[in-house]
XYZ file of N, CA, C and O in Angstrom:
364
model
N -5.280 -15.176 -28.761
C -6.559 -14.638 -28.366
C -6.339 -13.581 -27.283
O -5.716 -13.825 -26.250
N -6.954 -12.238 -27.610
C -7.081 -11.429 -26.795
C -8.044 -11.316 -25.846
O -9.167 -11.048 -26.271
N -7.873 -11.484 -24.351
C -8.645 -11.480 -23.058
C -9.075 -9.876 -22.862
O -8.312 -8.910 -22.849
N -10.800 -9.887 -22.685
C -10.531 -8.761 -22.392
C -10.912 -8.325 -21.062
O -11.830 -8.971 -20.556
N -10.528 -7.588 -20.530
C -10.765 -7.117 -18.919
C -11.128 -6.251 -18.813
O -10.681 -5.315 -19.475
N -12.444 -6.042 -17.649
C -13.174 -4.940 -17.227
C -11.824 -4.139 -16.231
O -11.109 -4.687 -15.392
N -11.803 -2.505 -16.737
C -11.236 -1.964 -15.631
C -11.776 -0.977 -14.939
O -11.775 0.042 -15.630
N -12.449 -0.729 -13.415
C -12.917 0.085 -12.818
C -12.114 1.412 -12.350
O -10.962 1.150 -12.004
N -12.418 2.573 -12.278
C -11.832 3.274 -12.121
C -12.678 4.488 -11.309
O -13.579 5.254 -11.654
N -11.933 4.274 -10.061
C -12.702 5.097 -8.987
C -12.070 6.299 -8.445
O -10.848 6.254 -8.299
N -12.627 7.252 -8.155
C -12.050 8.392 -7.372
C -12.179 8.627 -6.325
O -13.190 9.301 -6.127
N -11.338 8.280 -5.030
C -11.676 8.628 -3.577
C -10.633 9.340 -3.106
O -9.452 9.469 -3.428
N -11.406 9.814 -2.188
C -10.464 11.057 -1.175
C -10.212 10.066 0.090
O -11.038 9.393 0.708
N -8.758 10.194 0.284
C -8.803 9.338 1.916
C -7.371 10.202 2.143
O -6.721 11.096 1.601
N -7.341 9.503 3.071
C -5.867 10.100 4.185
C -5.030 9.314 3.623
O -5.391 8.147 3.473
N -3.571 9.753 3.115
C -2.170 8.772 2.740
C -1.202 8.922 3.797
O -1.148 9.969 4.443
N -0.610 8.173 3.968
C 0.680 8.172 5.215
C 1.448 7.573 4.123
O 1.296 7.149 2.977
N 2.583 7.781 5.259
C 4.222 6.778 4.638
C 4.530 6.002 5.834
O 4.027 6.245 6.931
N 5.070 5.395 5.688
C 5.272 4.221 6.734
C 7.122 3.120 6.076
O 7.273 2.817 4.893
N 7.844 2.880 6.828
C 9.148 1.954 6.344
C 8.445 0.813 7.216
O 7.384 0.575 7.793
N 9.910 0.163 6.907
C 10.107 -1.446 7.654
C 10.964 -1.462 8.986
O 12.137 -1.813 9.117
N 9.846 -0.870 10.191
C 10.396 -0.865 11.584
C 9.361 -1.592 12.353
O 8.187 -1.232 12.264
N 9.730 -2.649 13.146
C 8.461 -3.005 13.966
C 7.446 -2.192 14.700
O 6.524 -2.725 15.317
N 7.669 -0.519 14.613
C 6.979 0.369 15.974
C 6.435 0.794 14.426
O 5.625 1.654 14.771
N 6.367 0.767 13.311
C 5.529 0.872 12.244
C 4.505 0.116 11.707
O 3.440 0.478 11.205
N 5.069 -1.212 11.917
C 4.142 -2.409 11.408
C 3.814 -3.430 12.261
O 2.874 -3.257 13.037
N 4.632 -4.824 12.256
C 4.787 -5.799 13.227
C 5.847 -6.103 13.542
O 6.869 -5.418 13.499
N 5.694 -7.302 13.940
C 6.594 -8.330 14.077
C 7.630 -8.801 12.989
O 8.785 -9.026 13.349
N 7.208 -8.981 11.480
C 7.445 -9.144 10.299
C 7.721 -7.747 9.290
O 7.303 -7.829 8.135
N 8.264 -6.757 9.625
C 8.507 -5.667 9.047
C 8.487 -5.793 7.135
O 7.638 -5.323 6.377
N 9.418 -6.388 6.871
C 9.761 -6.784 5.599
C 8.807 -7.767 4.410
O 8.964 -8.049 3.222
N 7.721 -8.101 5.503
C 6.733 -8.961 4.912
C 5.640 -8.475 4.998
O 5.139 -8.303 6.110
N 4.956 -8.111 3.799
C 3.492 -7.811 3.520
C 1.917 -8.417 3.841
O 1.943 -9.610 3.537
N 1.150 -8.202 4.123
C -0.139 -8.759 4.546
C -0.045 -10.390 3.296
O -0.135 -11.603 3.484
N 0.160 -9.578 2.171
C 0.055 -10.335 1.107
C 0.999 -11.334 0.623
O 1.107 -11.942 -0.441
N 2.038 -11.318 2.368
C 3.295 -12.634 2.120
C 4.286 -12.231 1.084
O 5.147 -13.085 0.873
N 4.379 -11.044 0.329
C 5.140 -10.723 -0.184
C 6.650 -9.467 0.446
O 6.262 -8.708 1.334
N 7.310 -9.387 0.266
C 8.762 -8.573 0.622
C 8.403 -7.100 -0.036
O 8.065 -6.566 -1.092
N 8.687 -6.856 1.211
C 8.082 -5.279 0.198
C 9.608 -4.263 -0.334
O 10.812 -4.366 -0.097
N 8.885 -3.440 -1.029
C 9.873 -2.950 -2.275
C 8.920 -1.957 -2.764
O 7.694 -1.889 -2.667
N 9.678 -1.301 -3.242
C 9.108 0.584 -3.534
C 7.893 0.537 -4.555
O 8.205 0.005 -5.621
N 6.883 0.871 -4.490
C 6.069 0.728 -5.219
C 4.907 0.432 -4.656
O 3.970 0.728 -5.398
N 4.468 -0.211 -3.253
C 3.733 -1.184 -2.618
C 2.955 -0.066 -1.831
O 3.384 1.087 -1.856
N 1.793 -0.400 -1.119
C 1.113 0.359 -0.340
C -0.166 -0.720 0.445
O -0.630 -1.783 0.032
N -0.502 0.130 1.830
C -0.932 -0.953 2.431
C -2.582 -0.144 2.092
O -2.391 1.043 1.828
N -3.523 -0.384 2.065
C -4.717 -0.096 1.549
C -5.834 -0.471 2.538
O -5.557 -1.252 3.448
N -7.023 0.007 2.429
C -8.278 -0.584 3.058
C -8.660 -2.170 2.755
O -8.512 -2.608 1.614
N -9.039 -2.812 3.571
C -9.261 -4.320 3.339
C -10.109 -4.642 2.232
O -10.027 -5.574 1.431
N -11.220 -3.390 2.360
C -12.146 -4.103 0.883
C -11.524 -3.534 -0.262
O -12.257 -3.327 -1.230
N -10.039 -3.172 -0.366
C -9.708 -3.523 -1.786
C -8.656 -4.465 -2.088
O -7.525 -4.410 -1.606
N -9.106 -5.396 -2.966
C -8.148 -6.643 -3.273
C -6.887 -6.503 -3.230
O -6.558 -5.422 -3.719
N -5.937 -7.179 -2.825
C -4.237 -7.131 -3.251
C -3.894 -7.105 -4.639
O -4.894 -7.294 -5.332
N -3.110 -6.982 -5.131
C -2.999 -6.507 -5.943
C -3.588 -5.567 -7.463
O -3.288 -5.501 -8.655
N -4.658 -4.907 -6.447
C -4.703 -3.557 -7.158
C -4.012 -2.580 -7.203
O -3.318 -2.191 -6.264
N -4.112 -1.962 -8.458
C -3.240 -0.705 -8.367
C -4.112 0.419 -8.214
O -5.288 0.619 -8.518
N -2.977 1.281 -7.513
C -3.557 2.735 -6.799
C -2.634 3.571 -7.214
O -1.428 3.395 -7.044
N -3.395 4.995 -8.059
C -1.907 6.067 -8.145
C -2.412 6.959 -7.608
O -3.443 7.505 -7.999
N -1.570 7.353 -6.307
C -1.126 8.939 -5.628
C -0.447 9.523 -6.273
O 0.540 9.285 -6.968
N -1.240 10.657 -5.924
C -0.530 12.328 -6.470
C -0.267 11.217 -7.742
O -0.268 10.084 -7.262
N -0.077 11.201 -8.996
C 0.389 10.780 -10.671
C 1.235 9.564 -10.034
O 1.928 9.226 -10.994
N 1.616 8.611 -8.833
C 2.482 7.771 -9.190
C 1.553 6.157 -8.824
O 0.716 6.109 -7.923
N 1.870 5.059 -9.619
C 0.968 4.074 -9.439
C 1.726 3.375 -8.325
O 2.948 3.227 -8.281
N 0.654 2.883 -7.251
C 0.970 1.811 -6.537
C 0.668 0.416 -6.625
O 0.166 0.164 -7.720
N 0.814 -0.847 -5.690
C 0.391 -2.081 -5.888
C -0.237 -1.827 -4.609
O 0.320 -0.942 -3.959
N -1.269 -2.380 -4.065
C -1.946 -2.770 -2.789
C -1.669 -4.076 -2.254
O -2.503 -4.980 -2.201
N -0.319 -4.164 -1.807
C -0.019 -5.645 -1.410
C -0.339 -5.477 0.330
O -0.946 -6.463 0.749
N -0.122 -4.690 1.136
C -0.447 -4.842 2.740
C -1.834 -4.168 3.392
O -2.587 -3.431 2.755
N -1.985 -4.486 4.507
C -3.322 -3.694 5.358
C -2.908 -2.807 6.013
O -1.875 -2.834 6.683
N -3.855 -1.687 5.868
C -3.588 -0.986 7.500
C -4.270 -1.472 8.861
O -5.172 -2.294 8.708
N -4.049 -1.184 9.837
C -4.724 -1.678 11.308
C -5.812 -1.347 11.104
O -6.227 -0.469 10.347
N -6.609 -2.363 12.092
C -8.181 -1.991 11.882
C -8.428 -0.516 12.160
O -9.070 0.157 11.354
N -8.005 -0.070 13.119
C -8.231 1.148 13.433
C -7.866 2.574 11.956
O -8.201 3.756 11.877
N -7.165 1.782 11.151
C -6.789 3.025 10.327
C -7.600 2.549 8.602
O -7.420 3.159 7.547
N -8.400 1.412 8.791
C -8.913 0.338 7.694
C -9.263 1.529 6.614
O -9.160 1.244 5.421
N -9.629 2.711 6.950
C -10.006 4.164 5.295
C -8.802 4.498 5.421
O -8.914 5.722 5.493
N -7.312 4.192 5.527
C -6.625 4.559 5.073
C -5.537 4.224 4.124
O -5.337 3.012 4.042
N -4.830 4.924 3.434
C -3.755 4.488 2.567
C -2.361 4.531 3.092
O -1.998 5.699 3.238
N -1.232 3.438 3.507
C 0.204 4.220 3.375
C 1.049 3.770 2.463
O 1.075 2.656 1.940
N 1.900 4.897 2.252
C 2.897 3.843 1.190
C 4.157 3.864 1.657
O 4.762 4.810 2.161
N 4.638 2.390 1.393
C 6.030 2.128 1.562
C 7.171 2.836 1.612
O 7.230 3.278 0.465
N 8.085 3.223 2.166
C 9.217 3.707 1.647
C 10.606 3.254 2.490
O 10.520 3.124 3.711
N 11.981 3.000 1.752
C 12.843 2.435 1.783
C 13.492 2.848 3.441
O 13.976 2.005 4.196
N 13.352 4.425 3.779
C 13.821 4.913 4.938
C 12.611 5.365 6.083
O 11.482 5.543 5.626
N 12.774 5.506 7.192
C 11.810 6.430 8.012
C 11.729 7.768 7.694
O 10.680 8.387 7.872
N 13.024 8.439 7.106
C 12.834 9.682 7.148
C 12.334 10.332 5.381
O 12.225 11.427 4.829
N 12.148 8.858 5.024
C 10.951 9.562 3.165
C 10.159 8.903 3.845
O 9.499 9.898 4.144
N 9.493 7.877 4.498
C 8.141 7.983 5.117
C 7.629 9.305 5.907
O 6.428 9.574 5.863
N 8.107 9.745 6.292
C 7.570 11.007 7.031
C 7.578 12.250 6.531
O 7.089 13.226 7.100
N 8.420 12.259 4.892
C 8.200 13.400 4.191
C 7.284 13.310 3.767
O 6.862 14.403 3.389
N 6.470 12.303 3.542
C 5.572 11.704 2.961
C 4.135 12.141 3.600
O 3.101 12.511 3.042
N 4.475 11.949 5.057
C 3.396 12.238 5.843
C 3.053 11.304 7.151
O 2.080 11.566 7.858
């Protein structure tokens, strides 16, 4: 039996950053996601009112929404990346 699922599909404009796994980036827990998961290329930290594991694609590439940003940055997007210096090419 085939399940079928509603999929929404929205268009918003927000601010994207890049961000790695350094505590003066995130927390205490660098390597661990809002969502208790290990992060790994693909991941992005998102506004709170959208669920974890949604997907988000920047510029053509899809993300997962597994972490938060700080309250202070809650309309924004960053995405993961392996080094500091492709987070900041990034933005």
């Amino acid at each position: 039996m085939v399940e079928n699922k509603k999929i929404e599909t929205l268009l918003i404009l927000a601010t994207v950053t890049g961000y790695s796994s350094t505590e003066s980036q995130t927390d205490s827990t660098p390597h661990l996601t809002a969502s208790q998961k290990h992060v790994k290329e693909g991941m992005t930290a998102c506004p709170r009112k959208i669920p974890f594991g949604t997907k988000i694609e920047i510029a053509g590439k899809v993300y997962v929404c597994e972490d938060r940003m700080a309250l202070k940055n809650d309309g924004k997007f960053d995405v993961w990346f392996k080094s500091k210096k492709e987070a900041l090419d990034l933005g």
